PDB file of C-alpha atoms (C1' of nucleotides) in Angstrom:
ATOM      1  CA  LEU A  22     121.437  84.404 113.550  1.00 72.00           C
ATOM      2  CA  GLN A  23     120.202  86.680 116.318  1.00 75.00           C
ATOM      3  CA  SER A  24     116.555  87.473 116.474  1.00 82.00           C
ATOM      4  CA  LYS A  25     114.529  89.979 118.489  1.00 85.00           C
ATOM      5  CA  ASN A  26     110.801  90.284 119.027  1.00 88.00           C
ATOM      6  CA  PHE A  27     108.821  93.452 119.375  1.00 87.00           C
ATOM      7  CA  ARG A  28     105.182  94.069 120.110  1.00 88.00           C
ATOM      8  CA  ILE A  29     104.007  97.391 118.748  1.00 87.00           C
ATOM      9  CA  ARG A  30     100.793  99.168 119.661  1.00 81.00           C
ATOM     10  CA  LYS A  31      98.931 100.076 116.518  1.00 80.00           C
ATOM     11  CA  GLY A  32      95.488 101.163 117.658  1.00 71.00           C
ATOM     12  CA  LYS A  33      92.605 100.204 115.400  1.00 74.00           C
ATOM     13  CA  ASN A  34      93.853 102.072 112.400  1.00 88.00           C
ATOM     14  CA  PHE A  35      96.649  99.987 110.962  1.00 94.00           C
ATOM     15  CA  SER A  36      96.532  97.107 108.497  1.00 94.00           C
ATOM     16  CA  ILE A  37      99.800  95.454 107.564  1.00 95.00           C
ATOM     17  CA  GLU A  38      98.070  93.742 104.663  1.00 95.00           C
ATOM     18  CA  LYS A  39      96.740  96.943 103.115  1.00 96.00           C
ATOM     19  CA  THR A  40      99.943  98.830 103.800  1.00 97.00           C
ATOM     20  CA  ILE A  41     102.405  96.337 102.396  1.00 97.00           C
ATOM     21  CA  THR A  42     100.401  95.190  99.348  1.00 96.00           C
ATOM     22  CA  CYS A  43      99.326  98.595  98.063  1.00 95.00           C
ATOM     23  CA  GLY A  44     102.085  99.144  95.504  1.00 96.00           C
ATOM     24  CA  GLN A  45     104.478 101.047  97.753  1.00 97.00           C
ATOM     25  CA  THR A  46     106.898  98.170  98.017  1.00 98.00           C
ATOM     26  CA  PHE A  47     107.327  94.897  96.217  1.00 97.00           C
ATOM     27  CA  ARG A  48     109.565  92.368  97.950  1.00 97.00           C
ATOM     28  CA  TYR A  49     107.284  91.095 100.714  1.00 97.00           C
ATOM     29  CA  ASP A  50     106.524  87.423 101.088  1.00 96.00           C
ATOM     30  CA  LEU A  51     103.332  86.067 102.611  1.00 94.00           C
ATOM     31  CA  ASN A  52     104.029  83.107 104.885  1.00 92.00           C
ATOM     32  CA  ASN A  53     101.168  81.563 106.900  1.00 91.00           C
ATOM     33  CA  GLY A  54      99.429  84.906 107.204  1.00 91.00           C
ATOM     34  CA  ASP A  55     102.583  86.716 108.276  1.00 95.00           C
ATOM     35  CA  TYR A  56     104.635  89.020 106.101  1.00 97.00           C
ATOM     36  CA  ILE A  57     108.338  88.399 105.714  1.00 97.00           C
ATOM     37  CA  TYR A  58     110.048  91.538 104.538  1.00 97.00           C
ATOM     38  CA  PRO A  59     113.713  92.371 103.873  1.00 97.00           C
ATOM     39  CA  TYR A  60     114.488  95.709 105.477  1.00 96.00           C
ATOM     40  CA  LYS A  61     118.019  97.129 105.331  1.00 95.00           C
ATOM     41  CA  LYS A  62     120.291  94.360 106.687  1.00 94.00           C
ATOM     42  CA  SER A  63     117.517  92.448 108.424  1.00 94.00           C
ATOM     43  CA  LEU A  64     114.500  90.357 107.748  1.00 95.00           C
ATOM     44  CA  LEU A  65     111.248  91.351 109.421  1.00 96.00           C
ATOM     45  CA  GLU A  66     108.464  88.917 110.180  1.00 96.00           C
ATOM     46  CA  ILE A  67     105.337  90.957 110.774  1.00 96.00           C
ATOM     47  CA  SER A  68     102.160  89.454 112.227  1.00 94.00           C
ATOM     48  CA  ASP A  69      98.919  91.194 112.893  1.00 88.00           C
ATOM     49  CA  GLY A  70      98.356  90.524 116.575  1.00 74.00           C
ATOM     50  CA  GLY A  71      94.661  91.439 116.627  1.00 74.00           C
ATOM     51  CA  ASP A  72      92.932  94.599 117.760  1.00 72.00           C
ATOM     52  CA  GLU A  73      95.623  96.541 119.504  1.00 81.00           C
ATOM     53  CA  SER A  74      99.055  95.438 118.359  1.00 87.00           C
ATOM     54  CA  ILE A  75     101.286  93.825 115.797  1.00 92.00           C
ATOM     55  CA  SER A  76     104.290  91.696 116.563  1.00 92.00           C
ATOM     56  CA  VAL A  77     107.505  92.006 114.641  1.00 93.00           C
ATOM     57  CA  SER A  78     110.455  89.635 114.734  1.00 93.00           C
ATOM     58  CA  VAL A  79     113.722  91.059 113.521  1.00 94.00           C
ATOM     59  CA  ILE A  80     116.078  88.462 112.108  1.00 94.00           C
ATOM     60  CA  GLY A  81     119.664  89.627 111.773  1.00 89.00           C
ATOM     61  CA  GLU A  82     121.100  92.981 112.652  1.00 78.00           C
ATOM     62  CA  ASP A  83     120.057  96.575 112.242  1.00 71.00           C
ATOM     63  CA  ALA A  84     116.432  97.309 112.971  1.00 80.00           C
ATOM     64  CA  ASN A  85     115.103  98.728 116.216  1.00 88.00           C
ATOM     65  CA  ILE A  86     111.550  99.478 117.234  1.00 90.00           C
ATOM     66  CA  LYS A  87     111.862 103.136 116.316  1.00 92.00           C
ATOM     67  CA  GLN A  88     112.919 102.312 112.755  1.00 94.00           C
ATOM     68  CA  ILE A  89     110.152  99.757 112.372  1.00 95.00           C
ATOM     69  CA  LYS A  90     107.474 102.231 113.440  1.00 95.00           C
ATOM     70  CA  GLU A  91     108.892 104.756 111.004  1.00 96.00           C
ATOM     71  CA  LEU A  92     109.024 102.151 108.205  1.00 97.00           C
ATOM     72  CA  LEU A  93     105.360 101.271 108.658  1.00 97.00           C
ATOM     73  CA  GLY A  94     104.084 104.833 108.982  1.00 97.00           C
ATOM     74  CA  LEU A  95     102.985 104.173 112.564  1.00 95.00           C
ATOM     75  CA  ASN A  96     104.201 107.579 113.718  1.00 95.00           C
ATOM     76  CA  ASP A  97     101.733 109.355 111.440  1.00 97.00           C
ATOM     77  CA  ASN A  98      98.801 111.038 113.126  1.00 96.00           C
ATOM     78  CA  ILE A  99      96.285 109.219 110.987  1.00 97.00           C
ATOM     79  CA  GLU A 100      93.123 110.641 112.583  1.00 96.00           C
ATOM     80  CA  GLU A 101      94.372 114.148 111.888  1.00 97.00           C
ATOM     81  CA  ILE A 102      95.415 113.209 108.350  1.00 98.00           C
ATOM     82  CA  ASN A 103      92.047 111.642 107.533  1.00 98.00           C
ATOM     83  CA  LYS A 104      90.226 114.632 108.970  1.00 98.00           C
ATOM     84  CA  GLU A 105      92.208 117.038 106.821  1.00 98.00           C
ATOM     85  CA  ILE A 106      91.673 115.024 103.629  1.00 98.00           C
ATOM     86  CA  LEU A 107      87.968 114.787 104.368  1.00 97.00           C
ATOM     87  CA  GLU A 108      87.726 118.549 104.893  1.00 97.00           C
ATOM     88  CA  LYS A 109      89.451 119.241 101.608  1.00 97.00           C
ATOM     89  CA  ALA A 110      87.661 116.560  99.611  1.00 97.00           C
ATOM     90  CA  PRO A 111      84.371 115.369 101.173  1.00 97.00           C
ATOM     91  CA  LYS A 112      83.851 113.227  98.076  1.00 96.00           C
ATOM     92  CA  LEU A 113      86.506 110.848  99.367  1.00 97.00           C
ATOM     93  CA  SER A 114      84.724 109.911 102.603  1.00 98.00           C
ATOM     94  CA  HIS A 115      83.855 106.372 101.497  1.00 97.00           C
ATOM     95  CA  LEU A 116      87.390 105.838 100.143  1.00 98.00           C
ATOM     96  CA  ILE A 117      88.895 106.842 103.495  1.00 97.00           C
ATOM     97  CA  GLU A 118      86.498 104.475 105.261  1.00 97.00           C
ATOM     98  CA  VAL A 119      87.313 101.526 102.986  1.00 97.00           C
ATOM     99  CA  GLY A 120      91.059 102.267 103.012  1.00 96.00           C
ATOM    100  CA  LYS A 121      91.217 102.426 106.791  1.00 95.00           C
ATOM    101  CA  GLY A 122      94.483 100.895 107.980  1.00 95.00           C
ATOM    102  CA  LEU A 123      96.609 102.011 105.047  1.00 97.00           C
ATOM    103  CA  ARG A 124      99.830 103.790 105.964  1.00 97.00           C
ATOM    104  CA  ILE A 125     102.605 105.368 103.931  1.00 98.00           C
ATOM    105  CA  MET A 126     105.786 103.336 104.351  1.00 98.00           C
ATOM    106  CA  ARG A 127     109.261 104.904 104.521  1.00 98.00           C
ATOM    107  CA  ASN A 128     111.620 102.592 102.720  1.00 98.00           C
ATOM    108  CA  PRO A 129     115.260 103.405 101.934  1.00 98.00           C
ATOM    109  CA  PRO A 130     115.230 106.024  99.134  1.00 98.00           C
ATOM    110  CA  TYR A 131     118.091 104.378  97.206  1.00 98.00           C
ATOM    111  CA  GLU A 132     116.092 101.164  97.058  1.00 98.00           C
ATOM    112  CA  MET A 133     112.894 103.028  96.158  1.00 98.00           C
ATOM    113  CA  ALA A 134     114.609 104.803  93.269  1.00 98.00           C
ATOM    114  CA  ILE A 135     115.694 101.518  91.709  1.00 98.00           C
ATOM    115  CA  SER A 136     112.352  99.879  92.475  1.00 98.00           C
ATOM    116  CA  PHE A 137     110.364 102.574  90.708  1.00 98.00           C
ATOM    117  CA  ILE A 138     112.781 102.778  87.774  1.00 98.00           C
ATOM    118  CA  PHE A 139     111.994  99.063  87.417  1.00 98.00           C
ATOM    119  CA  SER A 140     108.294  99.889  87.598  1.00 98.00           C
ATOM    120  CA  ILE A 141     108.237 101.906  84.354  1.00 98.00           C
ATOM    121  CA  GLN A 142     105.571 100.362  82.110  1.00 97.00           C
ATOM    122  CA  THR A 143     105.516  97.219  84.184  1.00 96.00           C
ATOM    123  CA  SER A 144     102.998  95.345  86.337  1.00 95.00           C
ATOM    124  CA  ILE A 145     103.565  94.768  90.047  1.00 95.00           C
ATOM    125  CA  PRO A 146     104.314  90.999  89.834  1.00 95.00           C
ATOM    126  CA  THR A 147     106.983  91.678  87.191  1.00 97.00           C
ATOM    127  CA  ILE A 148     108.575  94.460  89.234  1.00 97.00           C
ATOM    128  CA  ARG A 149     108.730  92.107  92.218  1.00 97.00           C
ATOM    129  CA  LYS A 150     110.272  89.306  90.183  1.00 97.00           C
ATOM    130  CA  ARG A 151     113.012  91.529  88.797  1.00 97.00           C
ATOM    131  CA  LEU A 152     113.813  93.141  92.141  1.00 98.00           C
ATOM    132  CA  ASN A 153     114.077  89.720  93.740  1.00 98.00           C
ATOM    133  CA  LEU A 154     116.381  88.566  90.972  1.00 98.00           C
ATOM    134  CA  LEU A 155     118.597  91.613  91.483  1.00 98.00           C
ATOM    135  CA  SER A 156     118.656  90.966  95.228  1.00 98.00           C
ATOM    136  CA  GLU A 157     119.545  87.312  94.731  1.00 98.00           C
ATOM    137  CA  MET A 158     122.425  88.407  92.511  1.00 97.00           C
ATOM    138  CA  ALA A 159     123.886  91.072  94.771  1.00 98.00           C
ATOM    139  CA  GLY A 160     122.136  91.105  98.162  1.00 98.00           C
ATOM    140  CA  GLU A 161     122.999  89.158 101.326  1.00 97.00           C
ATOM    141  CA  GLY A 162     121.215  85.859 101.849  1.00 97.00           C
ATOM    142  CA  ILE A 163     119.351  85.326 105.133  1.00 96.00           C
ATOM    143  CA  GLU A 164     117.983  81.878 105.834  1.00 95.00           C
ATOM    144  CA  TYR A 165     114.706  81.777 107.684  1.00 94.00           C
ATOM    145  CA  LYS A 166     112.166  78.995 108.154  1.00 92.00           C
ATOM    146  CA  GLY A 167     113.831  76.833 105.535  1.00 92.00           C
ATOM    147  CA  LYS A 168     113.926  79.520 102.882  1.00 94.00           C
ATOM    148  CA  VAL A 169     116.639  81.950 101.799  1.00 96.00           C
ATOM    149  CA  TYR A 170     115.665  85.612 101.572  1.00 97.00           C
ATOM    150  CA  HIS A 171     117.891  88.398 100.309  1.00 98.00           C
ATOM    151  CA  THR A 172     118.529  91.928 101.469  1.00 97.00           C
ATOM    152  CA  PHE A 173     118.381  94.685  98.889  1.00 98.00           C
ATOM    153  CA  PRO A 174     121.876  95.172  97.410  1.00 98.00           C
ATOM    154  CA  THR A 175     124.115  98.027  98.457  1.00 98.00           C
ATOM    155  CA  SER A 176     125.459 100.424  95.825  1.00 98.00           C
ATOM    156  CA  SER A 177     128.933  98.890  96.124  1.00 98.00           C
ATOM    157  CA  ALA A 178     127.566  95.371  95.546  1.00 98.00           C
ATOM    158  CA  LEU A 179     125.653  96.575  92.505  1.00 98.00           C
ATOM    159  CA  ARG A 180     128.792  98.165  91.082  1.00 98.00           C
ATOM    160  CA  LYS A 181     130.427  94.736  91.026  1.00 98.00           C
ATOM    161  CA  LEU A 182     127.814  93.218  88.741  1.00 98.00           C
ATOM    162  CA  SER A 183     128.834  92.328  85.206  1.00 97.00           C
ATOM    163  CA  GLN A 184     127.084  93.368  81.997  1.00 96.00           C
ATOM    164  CA  THR A 185     125.899  89.773  81.698  1.00 96.00           C
ATOM    165  CA  ASP A 186     124.362  89.906  85.170  1.00 97.00           C
ATOM    166  CA  LEU A 187     122.474  93.065  84.313  1.00 97.00           C
ATOM    167  CA  ALA A 188     121.327  91.673  80.969  1.00 97.00           C
ATOM    168  CA  SER A 189     119.948  88.592  82.709  1.00 96.00           C
ATOM    169  CA  LEU A 190     117.412  90.773  84.514  1.00 97.00           C
ATOM    170  CA  HIS A 191     115.478  91.172  81.228  1.00 97.00           C
ATOM    171  CA  ILE A 192     114.420  94.701  82.030  1.00 98.00           C
ATOM    172  CA  GLY A 193     114.602  95.858  78.428  1.00 97.00           C
ATOM    173  CA  PHE A 194     114.952  99.587  77.803  1.00 97.00           C
ATOM    174  CA  ARG A 195     115.212 100.172  81.583  1.00 98.00           C
ATOM    175  CA  GLU A 196     118.646  98.530  81.580  1.00 98.00           C
ATOM    176  CA  ARG A 197     120.477 101.668  80.483  1.00 97.00           C
ATOM    177  CA  PHE A 198     118.694 103.627  83.226  1.00 98.00           C
ATOM    178  CA  LEU A 199     119.831 101.075  85.811  1.00 98.00           C
ATOM    179  CA  LYS A 200     123.430 101.041  84.565  1.00 98.00           C
ATOM    180  CA  GLU A 201     123.718 104.791  84.718  1.00 98.00           C
ATOM    181  CA  PHE A 202     121.997 104.892  88.091  1.00 98.00           C
ATOM    182  CA  ILE A 203     124.414 102.374  89.599  1.00 98.00           C
ATOM    183  CA  GLU A 204     127.408 104.270  88.217  1.00 98.00           C
ATOM    184  CA  ARG A 205     126.359 107.717  89.340  1.00 98.00           C
ATOM    185  CA  TYR A 206     124.383 107.382  92.574  1.00 98.00           C
ATOM    186  CA  ASP A 207     124.724 105.754  95.969  1.00 98.00           C
ATOM    187  CA  GLU A 208     123.026 105.705  99.385  1.00 98.00           C
ATOM    188  CA  GLU A 209     124.988 108.757 100.474  1.00 98.00           C
ATOM    189  CA  PHE A 210     123.548 110.810  97.617  1.00 98.00           C
ATOM    190  CA  PHE A 211     120.061 110.092  98.914  1.00 98.00           C
ATOM    191  CA  GLU A 212     121.114 110.672 102.519  1.00 98.00           C
ATOM    192  CA  GLN A 213     122.247 114.169 101.573  1.00 98.00           C
ATOM    193  CA  LEU A 214     119.119 114.729  99.511  1.00 98.00           C
ATOM    194  CA  SER A 215     116.904 113.840 102.470  1.00 98.00           C
ATOM    195  CA  LYS A 216     118.021 117.074 104.146  1.00 98.00           C
ATOM    196  CA  GLN A 217     116.707 119.241 101.294  1.00 98.00           C
ATOM    197  CA  ASP A 218     113.172 120.555 100.891  1.00 98.00           C
ATOM    198  CA  PHE A 219     110.470 119.045  98.698  1.00 98.00           C
ATOM    199  CA  ASN A 220     111.227 121.027  95.539  1.00 97.00           C
ATOM    200  CA  LYS A 221     114.983 120.483  95.738  1.00 97.00           C
ATOM    201  CA  LYS A 222     114.447 116.762  96.182  1.00 98.00           C
ATOM    202  CA  ARG A 223     112.043 116.629  93.260  1.00 98.00           C
ATOM    203  CA  GLU A 224     114.355 118.553  90.958  1.00 97.00           C
ATOM    204  CA  ALA A 225     117.327 116.361  91.864  1.00 98.00           C
ATOM    205  CA  LEU A 226     115.288 113.212  91.231  1.00 98.00           C
ATOM    206  CA  LEU A 227     114.122 114.487  87.839  1.00 98.00           C
ATOM    207  CA  GLU A 228     117.788 114.910  86.840  1.00 97.00           C
ATOM    208  CA  ILE A 229     118.217 111.149  87.085  1.00 98.00           C
ATOM    209  CA  LYS A 230     117.727 109.302  83.795  1.00 98.00           C
ATOM    210  CA  GLY A 231     114.705 107.043  84.063  1.00 98.00           C
ATOM    211  CA  ILE A 232     112.997 109.179  86.687  1.00 98.00           C
ATOM    212  CA  GLY A 233     110.141 111.307  85.427  1.00 98.00           C
ATOM    213  CA  GLU A 234     107.307 112.966  87.328  1.00 98.00           C
ATOM    214  CA  LYS A 235     105.537 109.796  88.472  1.00 98.00           C
ATOM    215  CA  VAL A 236     108.620 107.933  89.659  1.00 98.00           C
ATOM    216  CA  ALA A 237     109.946 111.074  91.363  1.00 98.00           C
ATOM    217  CA  GLN A 238     106.694 111.435  93.318  1.00 98.00           C
ATOM    218  CA  CYS A 239     106.882 107.744  94.338  1.00 98.00           C
ATOM    219  CA  VAL A 240     110.422 108.164  95.686  1.00 98.00           C
ATOM    220  CA  LEU A 241     109.427 111.391  97.450  1.00 98.00           C
ATOM    221  CA  LEU A 242     106.451 109.703  99.092  1.00 98.00           C
ATOM    222  CA  PHE A 243     107.504 106.114  99.808  1.00 98.00           C
ATOM    223  CA  GLY A 244     111.209 106.817 100.300  1.00 98.00           C
ATOM    224  CA  PHE A 245     111.578 110.289 101.742  1.00 98.00           C
ATOM    225  CA  GLY A 246     108.189 110.352 103.476  1.00 98.00           C
ATOM    226  CA  GLU A 247     107.159 113.594 101.797  1.00 98.00           C
ATOM    227  CA  LEU A 248     103.455 113.207 102.523  1.00 98.00           C
ATOM    228  CA  SER A 249     102.416 115.945 100.107  1.00 98.00           C
ATOM    229  CA  ALA A 250     103.775 113.989  97.126  1.00 98.00           C
ATOM    230  CA  PHE A 251     101.136 112.709  94.696  1.00 98.00           C
ATOM    231  CA  PRO A 252     102.224 109.986  92.255  1.00 98.00           C
ATOM    232  CA  VAL A 253      99.982 109.753  89.193  1.00 98.00           C
ATOM    233  CA  ASP A 254      99.862 106.407  87.421  1.00 97.00           C
ATOM    234  CA  VAL A 255      97.095 105.130  85.119  1.00 97.00           C
ATOM    235  CA  TRP A 256      94.847 104.249  88.093  1.00 97.00           C
ATOM    236  CA  ILE A 257      95.131 107.674  89.692  1.00 98.00           C
ATOM    237  CA  GLU A 258      94.651 109.249  86.293  1.00 97.00           C
ATOM    238  CA  ARG A 259      91.310 107.425  85.979  1.00 96.00           C
ATOM    239  CA  ALA A 260      90.313 108.216  89.575  1.00 97.00           C
ATOM    240  CA  MET A 261      91.072 111.934  89.249  1.00 97.00           C
ATOM    241  CA  LYS A 262      89.042 112.120  86.066  1.00 96.00           C
ATOM    242  CA  GLU A 263      86.122 110.238  87.586  1.00 96.00           C
ATOM    243  CA  VAL A 264      85.999 112.087  90.918  1.00 97.00           C
ATOM    244  CA  PHE A 265      87.136 115.590  90.006  1.00 97.00           C
ATOM    245  CA  GLY A 266      86.870 115.718  86.211  1.00 96.00           C
ATOM    246  CA  ILE A 267      90.583 116.440  86.027  1.00 96.00           C
ATOM    247  CA  SER A 268      92.664 115.153  83.104  1.00 95.00           C
ATOM    248  CA  GLY A 269      95.769 116.071  81.139  1.00 95.00           C
ATOM    249  CA  SER A 270      99.460 115.374  81.458  1.00 96.00           C
ATOM    250  CA  THR A 271     100.903 113.524  84.459  1.00 97.00           C
ATOM    251  CA  LYS A 272     102.514 116.734  85.636  1.00 97.00           C
ATOM    252  CA  LYS A 273      99.239 118.625  85.444  1.00 97.00           C
ATOM    253  CA  ILE A 274      97.295 115.972  87.398  1.00 97.00           C
ATOM    254  CA  THR A 275     100.101 115.763  89.972  1.00 98.00           C
ATOM    255  CA  GLU A 276      99.926 119.508  90.557  1.00 97.00           C
ATOM    256  CA  ALA A 277      96.132 119.380  90.757  1.00 97.00           C
ATOM    257  CA  GLY A 278      96.237 116.582  93.355  1.00 98.00           C
ATOM    258  CA  ARG A 279      98.770 118.428  95.487  1.00 98.00           C
ATOM    259  CA  GLN A 280      96.661 121.558  95.201  1.00 97.00           C
ATOM    260  CA  ILE A 281      93.410 119.857  96.199  1.00 97.00           C
ATOM    261  CA  PHE A 282      94.698 117.733  99.079  1.00 97.00           C
ATOM    262  CA  GLY A 283      97.593 119.781 100.460  1.00 97.00           C
ATOM    263  CA  ASN A 284      99.999 118.430 103.087  1.00 97.00           C
ATOM    264  CA  PHE A 285      98.670 114.879 103.051  1.00 98.00           C
ATOM    265  CA  ALA A 286      98.042 114.425  99.323  1.00 98.00           C
ATOM    266  CA  GLY A 287     100.067 111.194  99.469  1.00 98.00           C
ATOM    267  CA  TYR A 288      97.516 109.611 101.797  1.00 98.00           C
ATOM    268  CA  ALA A 289      94.658 110.733  99.555  1.00 98.00           C
ATOM    269  CA  GLN A 290      96.523 109.137  96.658  1.00 98.00           C
ATOM    270  CA  GLN A 291      96.849 105.830  98.515  1.00 98.00           C
ATOM    271  CA  TYR A 292      93.154 105.779  99.407  1.00 98.00           C
ATOM    272  CA  MET A 293      92.202 106.379  95.771  1.00 98.00           C
ATOM    273  CA  TYR A 294      94.689 103.830  94.473  1.00 98.00           C
ATOM    274  CA  TYR A 295      93.504 101.173  96.906  1.00 97.00           C
ATOM    275  CA  PHE A 296      89.840 101.769  96.165  1.00 97.00           C
ATOM    276  CA  ILE A 297      89.931 101.964  92.387  1.00 97.00           C
ATOM    277  CA  ARG A 298      92.079  98.852  92.127  1.00 96.00           C
ATOM    278  CA  ALA A 299      89.722  96.932  94.392  1.00 95.00           C
ATOM    279  CA  PHE A 300      86.450  98.090  92.828  1.00 95.00           C
ATOM    280  CA  GLY A 301      87.371  99.360  89.348  1.00 93.00           C
ATOM    281  CA  HIS A 302      85.842 102.782  90.068  1.00 92.00           C
ATOM    282  CA  CYS A 303      85.719 105.389  92.839  1.00 92.00           C
TER     283      CYS A 303
ATOM    284  C1'  DT B  14      98.975  84.734  69.318  1.00 96.39           C
ATOM    285  C1'  DG B  15      98.287  89.113  68.544  1.00 96.39           C
ATOM    286  C1'  DA B  16      96.410  92.518  71.622  1.00 96.39           C
ATOM    287  C1'  DC B  17      97.187  94.785  75.682  1.00 96.39           C
ATOM    288  C1'  DA B  18      99.213  96.879  80.074  1.00 96.39           C
ATOM    289  C1'  DG B  19     102.427 100.087  81.903  1.00 96.39           C
ATOM    290  C1'  DG B  20     106.078 105.701  82.198  1.00 96.39           C
ATOM    291  C1'  DA B  21     110.160 108.191  80.406  1.00 96.39           C
ATOM    292  C1'  DA B  22     112.878 110.141  76.764  1.00 96.39           C
ATOM    293  C1'  DA B  23     113.436 111.662  72.314  1.00 96.39           C
ATOM    294  C1'  DA B  24     111.477 113.491  68.287  1.00 96.39           C
ATOM    295  C1'  DT B  25     108.290 116.439  66.174  1.00 96.39           C
ATOM    296  C1'  DA B  26     105.454 120.401  65.319  1.00 96.39           C
TER     297       DA B  26
ATOM    298  C1'  DT C  13     105.719 124.486  75.139  1.00 96.39           C
ATOM    299  C1'  DA C  14     102.563 120.622  74.052  1.00 96.39           C
ATOM    300  C1'  DT C  15     101.711 116.457  71.604  1.00 96.39           C
ATOM    301  C1'  DT C  16     103.294 112.146  69.400  1.00 96.39           C
ATOM    302  C1'  DT C  17     106.398 108.277  68.864  1.00 96.39           C
ATOM    303  C1'  DT C  18     109.512 104.834  70.425  1.00 96.39           C
ATOM    304  C1'  DC C  19     111.250 101.699  73.689  1.00 96.39           C
ATOM    305  C1'  DC C  20     110.614  96.226  76.217  1.00 96.39           C
ATOM    306  C1'  DT C  21     108.740  92.251  78.692  1.00 96.39           C
ATOM    307  C1'  DG C  22     105.106  89.517  80.531  1.00 96.39           C
ATOM    308  C1'  DT C  23     100.410  87.856  80.442  1.00 96.39           C
ATOM    309  C1'  DC C  24      96.298  85.896  78.504  1.00 96.39           C
TER     310       DC C  24
END
DNA sequence: TGACAGGAAAATA
DNA sequence: TATTTTCCTGTC
């Protein structure tokens, strides 16, 4: 299998560990300090190369340096983003400091939609397990360093799965959401949606069974790269109450977060999520 | 081993 | 329109 190596300048403000483990994505594998990550039709091996750069090996086809930078949020003007969040919410200064290195990833929206439908009322390790099982069933195997990894399945591969296959995922009440999703949507649907504005995207996502406000905001942020999206899960709910005294329905807290933080609310969300999970408070 | 964690949809008021 | 109930699996 062909393999290419890239060295990417990152500056001092990127952490692959924080970025990849912060609940944006689930199917990474830690191998001797490097992250092995299935991306589209390839496998990426990402190593932190020290102060100034990271090195990325691409195993298999279909990932160039431009896509990798986009995937990892390395094109974001992080100094500017942090400055704007700090101006709008000075209370978050220590969270921004501690979360330094976090970036918003841009994963394929089709994959993100299924991933976050799987995430409903489920912990991260369970989401990962089920997504890996689905990928083993319908994705392409790539052997690397004595282990077989799997790409995320295409819509056409998923449509070939039997009822028994789907039942073996043990995803409970989410199974009917997955079945309907596979039947009705494909990568092209999301490709077309990517050309629409924020509100159109959100409304279209909310039409999908199994996607409510929180999951829609996750797909907007981690799939479409809409940096003003603000997913509210139980951790963000607690953080928003603690820091700003804001509580209520998910929709209400989402709107409040987008109002407070503006264009880069998604980054503020990641900083809060990272901090409260690490320390139990903000 | 029963309590608990984790969002969306449907039912209810 | 806003609140309450129901739906599952995995973990400890």
